[in-house]
């Protein structure tokens, strides 16, 4: 990998980051490539962003659960009827907006690191072919992500037709949360697909594609969709709804394992993409 001029702060790159970059390169079959401060800075930014995103989503799930629990009807009857507080749904909508905004800020931070890195390169190369979602994410993973969101939405809408007001309220909370997660996912994928290439030779171009593929696969994994029912659904009295969600989550997890096992490694995808095959 060409060293070139390092990005801002590269001189202060921690040895640990360089070591992690070397491990990352070796793990993707680039054992003969020397890690550079530029690559170390980009990988460190992505590690920090990924950790922050995980914490953000965990907090979002807890907020959804807290809103649902505190909004339980006082003096509810056996069928779940009872007065609900009117502040919960606006608060949940605000939490959804905050999730999307926070995720956008994290993506902007990654773009800023990449932009600074790219500005220091004496020359830049382009991909030999356009990297669309089929290349970066793959058809099976994209279809799986869409099907997961569609299935979760269908299960939530199904509960809106029952007479149990507690179940209807749980379904409404779930629908709003699902919308937030879906929008945040689209925002992240758009960033991954459209941000400029940061590379000055074939090896750094391959590393750039590997990072895109790994980021896209991470974003498209519907872990939060599987966790959201725990915040509200399993507290309802609808046995069929709970059973349907359990089957949905188990089948989804099994499907993801099968897709992962049959999908080419990110390094293989990157080599095919950079060679134009």
Tab-separated table of C-alpha atoms in Angstrom:
chain	number	residue	atom	x	y	z
A	1	UNK	CA	0.000	0.000	0.000
A	2	UNK	CA	1.411	3.350	-0.970
A	3	UNK	CA	2.172	5.477	2.055
A	4	UNK	CA	1.824	8.913	0.491
A	5	UNK	CA	1.255	11.825	2.823
A	6	UNK	CA	-0.594	10.913	5.961
A	7	UNK	CA	-3.864	12.565	7.029
A	8	UNK	CA	-4.141	15.117	9.799
A	9	UNK	CA	-3.112	13.517	13.046
A	10	UNK	CA	-1.332	10.635	11.327
A	11	UNK	CA	1.935	11.501	13.053
A	12	UNK	CA	0.190	10.871	16.353
A	13	UNK	CA	-1.241	7.537	15.204
A	14	UNK	CA	-1.073	5.155	18.113
A	15	UNK	CA	1.074	2.040	17.706
A	16	UNK	CA	-1.936	-0.003	18.775
A	17	UNK	CA	-3.925	1.337	15.803
A	18	UNK	CA	-1.113	0.441	13.422
A	19	UNK	CA	-0.953	-3.020	14.941
A	20	UNK	CA	-4.705	-3.485	14.538
A	21	UNK	CA	-4.425	-2.324	10.938
A	22	UNK	CA	-1.750	-4.958	10.336
A	23	UNK	CA	-3.962	-7.644	11.844
A	24	UNK	CA	-6.862	-6.419	9.709
A	25	UNK	CA	-4.767	-6.624	6.534
A	26	UNK	CA	-3.508	-10.111	7.397
A	27	UNK	CA	-7.044	-11.255	8.140
A	28	UNK	CA	-8.063	-10.249	4.613
A	29	UNK	CA	-5.198	-11.975	2.864
A	30	UNK	CA	-3.006	-8.865	2.506
A	31	UNK	CA	-0.182	-10.242	4.619
A	32	UNK	CA	2.569	-8.646	2.512
A	33	UNK	CA	1.112	-5.144	2.815
A	34	UNK	CA	2.566	-2.785	5.379
A	35	UNK	CA	-0.066	-0.901	7.417
A	36	UNK	CA	0.091	2.872	7.015
A	37	UNK	CA	-1.068	5.679	9.313
A	38	UNK	CA	-3.705	6.537	6.706
A	39	UNK	CA	-5.265	3.076	6.845
A	40	UNK	CA	-4.919	2.950	10.632
A	41	UNK	CA	-6.763	6.268	10.962
A	42	UNK	CA	-9.616	5.116	8.713
A	43	UNK	CA	-10.007	1.804	10.518
A	44	UNK	CA	-9.855	3.501	13.931
A	45	UNK	CA	-12.625	5.901	12.882
A	46	UNK	CA	-14.790	2.998	11.780
A	47	UNK	CA	-14.176	1.051	14.991
A	48	UNK	CA	-15.136	4.055	17.068
A	49	UNK	CA	-18.199	4.759	14.938
A	50	UNK	CA	-19.326	1.143	15.060
A	51	UNK	CA	-19.017	1.051	18.844
A	52	UNK	CA	-20.897	4.348	19.168
A	53	UNK	CA	-23.608	3.056	16.824
A	54	UNK	CA	-24.037	-0.095	18.923
A	55	UNK	CA	-24.358	1.967	22.090
A	56	UNK	CA	-26.784	4.319	20.335
A	57	UNK	CA	-29.035	1.471	19.229
A	58	UNK	CA	-28.921	-0.119	22.679
A	59	UNK	CA	-29.990	3.183	24.231
A	60	UNK	CA	-32.759	3.477	21.635
A	61	UNK	CA	-34.100	0.023	22.527
A	62	UNK	CA	-34.056	0.943	26.224
A	63	UNK	CA	-35.896	4.191	25.472
A	64	UNK	CA	-38.549	2.262	23.550
A	65	UNK	CA	-38.950	-0.167	26.460
A	66	UNK	CA	-39.085	2.676	28.985
A	67	UNK	CA	-41.737	4.526	26.997
A	68	UNK	CA	-43.817	1.383	26.708
A	69	UNK	CA	-43.527	0.469	30.396
A	70	UNK	CA	-44.255	3.960	31.723
A	71	UNK	CA	-47.186	4.283	29.331
A	72	UNK	CA	-49.019	1.223	30.620
A	73	UNK	CA	-52.675	2.104	31.284
A	74	UNK	CA	-53.597	2.782	34.878
A	75	UNK	CA	-56.343	0.471	36.079
A	76	UNK	CA	-56.368	-1.556	32.872
A	77	UNK	CA	-59.099	-4.163	32.510
A	78	UNK	CA	-58.538	-7.778	31.594
A	79	UNK	CA	-58.686	-7.051	27.875
A	80	UNK	CA	-55.934	-4.463	28.178
A	81	UNK	CA	-58.201	-1.459	27.911
A	82	UNK	CA	-57.504	1.672	29.882
A	83	UNK	CA	-56.381	5.253	29.439
A	84	UNK	CA	-52.948	5.811	27.914
A	85	UNK	CA	-50.846	8.875	28.404
A	86	UNK	CA	-50.800	11.118	25.343
A	87	UNK	CA	-47.147	12.109	25.650
A	88	UNK	CA	-45.619	8.732	24.837
A	89	UNK	CA	-45.944	8.660	21.065
A	90	UNK	CA	-44.584	12.208	20.544
A	91	UNK	CA	-41.661	11.339	22.822
A	92	UNK	CA	-41.045	8.145	20.862
A	93	UNK	CA	-41.192	10.086	17.590
A	94	UNK	CA	-38.612	12.508	18.990
A	95	UNK	CA	-36.417	9.544	19.980
A	96	UNK	CA	-36.664	8.209	16.419
A	97	UNK	CA	-35.638	11.597	15.014
A	98	UNK	CA	-32.735	11.723	17.479
A	99	UNK	CA	-31.617	8.246	16.374
A	100	UNK	CA	-31.545	9.246	12.706
A	101	UNK	CA	-29.764	12.524	13.498
A	102	UNK	CA	-27.160	10.850	15.704
A	103	UNK	CA	-26.473	8.209	13.082
A	104	UNK	CA	-26.085	10.919	10.453
A	105	UNK	CA	-23.543	12.692	12.653
A	106	UNK	CA	-21.567	9.468	13.073
A	107	UNK	CA	-21.529	8.985	9.313
A	108	UNK	CA	-20.392	12.585	8.874
A	109	UNK	CA	-17.493	11.927	11.225
A	110	UNK	CA	-16.362	8.966	9.104
A	111	UNK	CA	-16.697	11.062	5.945
A	112	UNK	CA	-14.593	13.795	7.544
A	113	UNK	CA	-11.809	11.331	8.388
A	114	UNK	CA	-11.912	9.905	4.868
A	115	UNK	CA	-11.976	13.369	3.304
A	116	UNK	CA	-8.896	14.435	5.255
A	117	UNK	CA	-7.151	11.219	4.297
A	118	UNK	CA	-8.039	11.639	0.633
A	119	UNK	CA	-6.863	15.254	0.575
A	120	UNK	CA	-3.346	14.160	1.516
A	121	UNK	CA	-2.954	11.645	-1.307
A	122	UNK	CA	-0.681	12.816	-4.141
A	123	UNK	CA	-2.996	11.040	-6.571
A	124	UNK	CA	-6.242	9.130	-6.379
A	125	UNK	CA	-7.547	6.146	-8.286
A	126	UNK	CA	-11.103	5.258	-9.170
A	127	UNK	CA	-12.966	1.963	-9.169
A	128	UNK	CA	-12.779	0.176	-12.525
A	129	UNK	CA	-16.507	-0.494	-12.263
A	130	UNK	CA	-19.337	1.241	-10.451
A	131	UNK	CA	-19.913	-0.244	-7.014
A	132	UNK	CA	-23.647	-0.635	-6.626
A	133	UNK	CA	-25.601	-2.251	-3.844
A	134	UNK	CA	-25.407	-5.646	-5.542
A	135	UNK	CA	-21.620	-5.567	-5.324
A	136	UNK	CA	-21.233	-4.003	-1.895
A	137	UNK	CA	-24.115	-5.674	-0.071
A	138	UNK	CA	-25.148	-8.532	-2.315
A	139	UNK	CA	-28.585	-9.571	-3.515
A	140	UNK	CA	-29.306	-12.192	-0.820
A	141	UNK	CA	-28.386	-9.871	2.063
A	142	UNK	CA	-30.345	-6.975	0.595
A	143	UNK	CA	-33.405	-9.186	0.057
A	144	UNK	CA	-33.055	-10.568	3.577
A	145	UNK	CA	-32.906	-7.082	5.114
A	146	UNK	CA	-35.968	-5.916	3.158
A	147	UNK	CA	-37.880	-9.103	3.999
A	148	UNK	CA	-37.018	-8.742	7.696
A	149	UNK	CA	-38.319	-5.189	7.897
A	150	UNK	CA	-41.393	-6.123	5.832
A	151	UNK	CA	-42.135	-9.143	8.009
A	152	UNK	CA	-41.730	-7.179	11.233
A	153	UNK	CA	-44.002	-4.441	9.893
A	154	UNK	CA	-46.624	-6.993	8.848
A	155	UNK	CA	-46.610	-8.588	12.314
A	156	UNK	CA	-47.000	-5.180	13.937
A	157	UNK	CA	-49.850	-4.194	11.626
A	158	UNK	CA	-51.602	-7.515	12.317
A	159	UNK	CA	-51.817	-6.615	16.013
A	160	UNK	CA	-53.541	-3.327	15.165
A	161	UNK	CA	-56.633	-5.282	14.097
A	162	UNK	CA	-57.284	-6.939	17.483
A	163	UNK	CA	-59.560	-5.612	20.239
A	164	UNK	CA	-56.853	-5.681	22.908
A	165	UNK	CA	-55.850	-2.025	23.288
A	166	UNK	CA	-52.615	-2.964	25.068
A	167	UNK	CA	-51.562	-5.045	22.065
A	168	UNK	CA	-52.550	-2.274	19.678
A	169	UNK	CA	-50.506	0.228	21.630
A	170	UNK	CA	-47.498	-2.116	21.689
A	171	UNK	CA	-47.849	-2.556	17.927
A	172	UNK	CA	-47.973	1.204	17.390
A	173	UNK	CA	-44.855	1.716	19.504
A	174	UNK	CA	-43.125	-1.037	17.538
A	175	UNK	CA	-44.126	0.453	14.176
A	176	UNK	CA	-42.730	3.878	15.045
A	177	UNK	CA	-39.479	2.321	16.287
A	178	UNK	CA	-39.197	0.180	13.134
A	179	UNK	CA	-39.598	3.266	10.960
A	180	UNK	CA	-36.731	4.942	12.792
A	181	UNK	CA	-34.432	1.942	12.418
A	182	UNK	CA	-35.340	1.588	8.727
A	183	UNK	CA	-34.584	5.247	7.984
A	184	UNK	CA	-31.297	5.091	9.894
A	185	UNK	CA	-30.320	1.968	7.936
A	186	UNK	CA	-31.078	3.628	4.597
A	187	UNK	CA	-29.062	6.703	5.605
A	188	UNK	CA	-26.067	4.557	6.526
A	189	UNK	CA	-26.226	2.461	3.353
A	190	UNK	CA	-26.479	5.586	1.212
A	191	UNK	CA	-23.329	6.927	2.845
A	192	UNK	CA	-21.463	3.663	2.283
A	193	UNK	CA	-22.441	3.509	-1.391
A	194	UNK	CA	-21.794	7.149	-2.273
A	195	UNK	CA	-18.798	8.384	-0.285
A	196	UNK	CA	-15.689	8.983	-2.433
A	197	UNK	CA	-12.904	6.476	-2.854
A	198	UNK	CA	-9.800	6.987	-0.706
A	199	UNK	CA	-7.035	5.115	-2.534
A	200	UNK	CA	-3.901	5.793	-4.537
A	201	UNK	CA	-3.010	2.303	-5.763
A	202	UNK	CA	-4.510	-1.125	-6.332
A	203	UNK	CA	-3.920	-2.388	-2.801
A	204	UNK	CA	-5.424	0.654	-1.085
A	205	UNK	CA	-8.335	0.459	-3.532
A	206	UNK	CA	-8.926	-3.141	-2.486
A	207	UNK	CA	-8.819	-2.115	1.182
A	208	UNK	CA	-11.330	0.648	0.477
A	209	UNK	CA	-13.779	-1.820	-1.074
A	210	UNK	CA	-13.308	-4.278	1.797
A	211	UNK	CA	-14.240	-1.566	4.285
A	212	UNK	CA	-17.356	-0.710	2.282
A	213	UNK	CA	-18.465	-4.334	2.113
A	214	UNK	CA	-17.911	-4.900	5.823
A	215	UNK	CA	-19.709	-1.681	6.734
A	216	UNK	CA	-22.677	-2.544	4.519
A	217	UNK	CA	-22.995	-6.057	5.914
A	218	UNK	CA	-22.852	-4.714	9.455
A	219	UNK	CA	-25.546	-2.123	8.784
A	220	UNK	CA	-27.850	-4.576	6.985
A	221	UNK	CA	-27.823	-7.098	9.836
A	222	UNK	CA	-31.290	-6.648	11.436
A	223	UNK	CA	-30.241	-7.234	15.038
A	224	UNK	CA	-32.249	-4.280	16.338
A	225	UNK	CA	-35.374	-5.479	14.531
A	226	UNK	CA	-35.081	-8.766	16.404
A	227	UNK	CA	-34.513	-6.975	19.727
A	228	UNK	CA	-37.376	-4.473	19.514
A	229	UNK	CA	-40.172	-7.020	20.246
A	230	UNK	CA	-38.559	-7.683	23.621
A	231	UNK	CA	-39.267	-4.059	24.503
A	232	UNK	CA	-43.032	-4.399	24.088
A	233	UNK	CA	-44.434	-7.394	22.224
A	234	UNK	CA	-43.699	-10.183	24.689
A	235	UNK	CA	-45.557	-8.306	27.438
A	236	UNK	CA	-48.906	-8.605	25.667
A	237	UNK	CA	-51.569	-11.233	26.242
A	238	UNK	CA	-51.671	-12.267	22.580
A	239	UNK	CA	-50.194	-15.760	22.601
A	240	UNK	CA	-50.288	-16.087	18.828
A	241	UNK	CA	-48.436	-12.786	18.436
A	242	UNK	CA	-45.655	-13.830	20.815
A	243	UNK	CA	-45.332	-17.203	19.081
A	244	UNK	CA	-45.239	-15.552	15.649
A	245	UNK	CA	-42.446	-13.220	16.761
A	246	UNK	CA	-40.416	-16.068	18.224
A	247	UNK	CA	-40.703	-18.044	14.979
A	248	UNK	CA	-39.874	-14.894	12.999
A	249	UNK	CA	-36.710	-14.194	14.976
A	250	UNK	CA	-35.487	-17.814	14.944
A	251	UNK	CA	-36.089	-18.213	11.204
A	252	UNK	CA	-34.394	-14.897	10.568
A	253	UNK	CA	-31.313	-15.881	12.562
A	254	UNK	CA	-31.066	-19.236	10.792
A	255	UNK	CA	-31.463	-17.553	7.398
A	256	UNK	CA	-28.712	-15.063	8.199
A	257	UNK	CA	-26.349	-17.876	9.194
A	258	UNK	CA	-27.029	-19.675	5.900
A	259	UNK	CA	-26.538	-16.491	3.863
A	260	UNK	CA	-23.286	-15.735	5.674
A	261	UNK	CA	-21.998	-19.254	5.073
A	262	UNK	CA	-22.761	-19.062	1.352
A	263	UNK	CA	-21.542	-15.490	0.811
A	264	UNK	CA	-18.060	-14.757	-0.438
A	265	UNK	CA	-15.659	-13.096	1.979
A	266	UNK	CA	-15.364	-9.338	1.795
A	267	UNK	CA	-11.784	-9.626	0.525
A	268	UNK	CA	-12.929	-11.883	-2.330
A	269	UNK	CA	-15.690	-9.464	-3.274
A	270	UNK	CA	-13.200	-6.588	-3.215
A	271	UNK	CA	-10.705	-8.368	-5.467
A	272	UNK	CA	-13.395	-9.192	-8.004
A	273	UNK	CA	-14.673	-5.611	-7.928
A	274	UNK	CA	-11.268	-3.990	-8.366
A	275	UNK	CA	-10.328	-6.353	-11.187
A	276	UNK	CA	-13.542	-5.478	-13.027
A	277	UNK	CA	-14.758	-9.065	-13.139
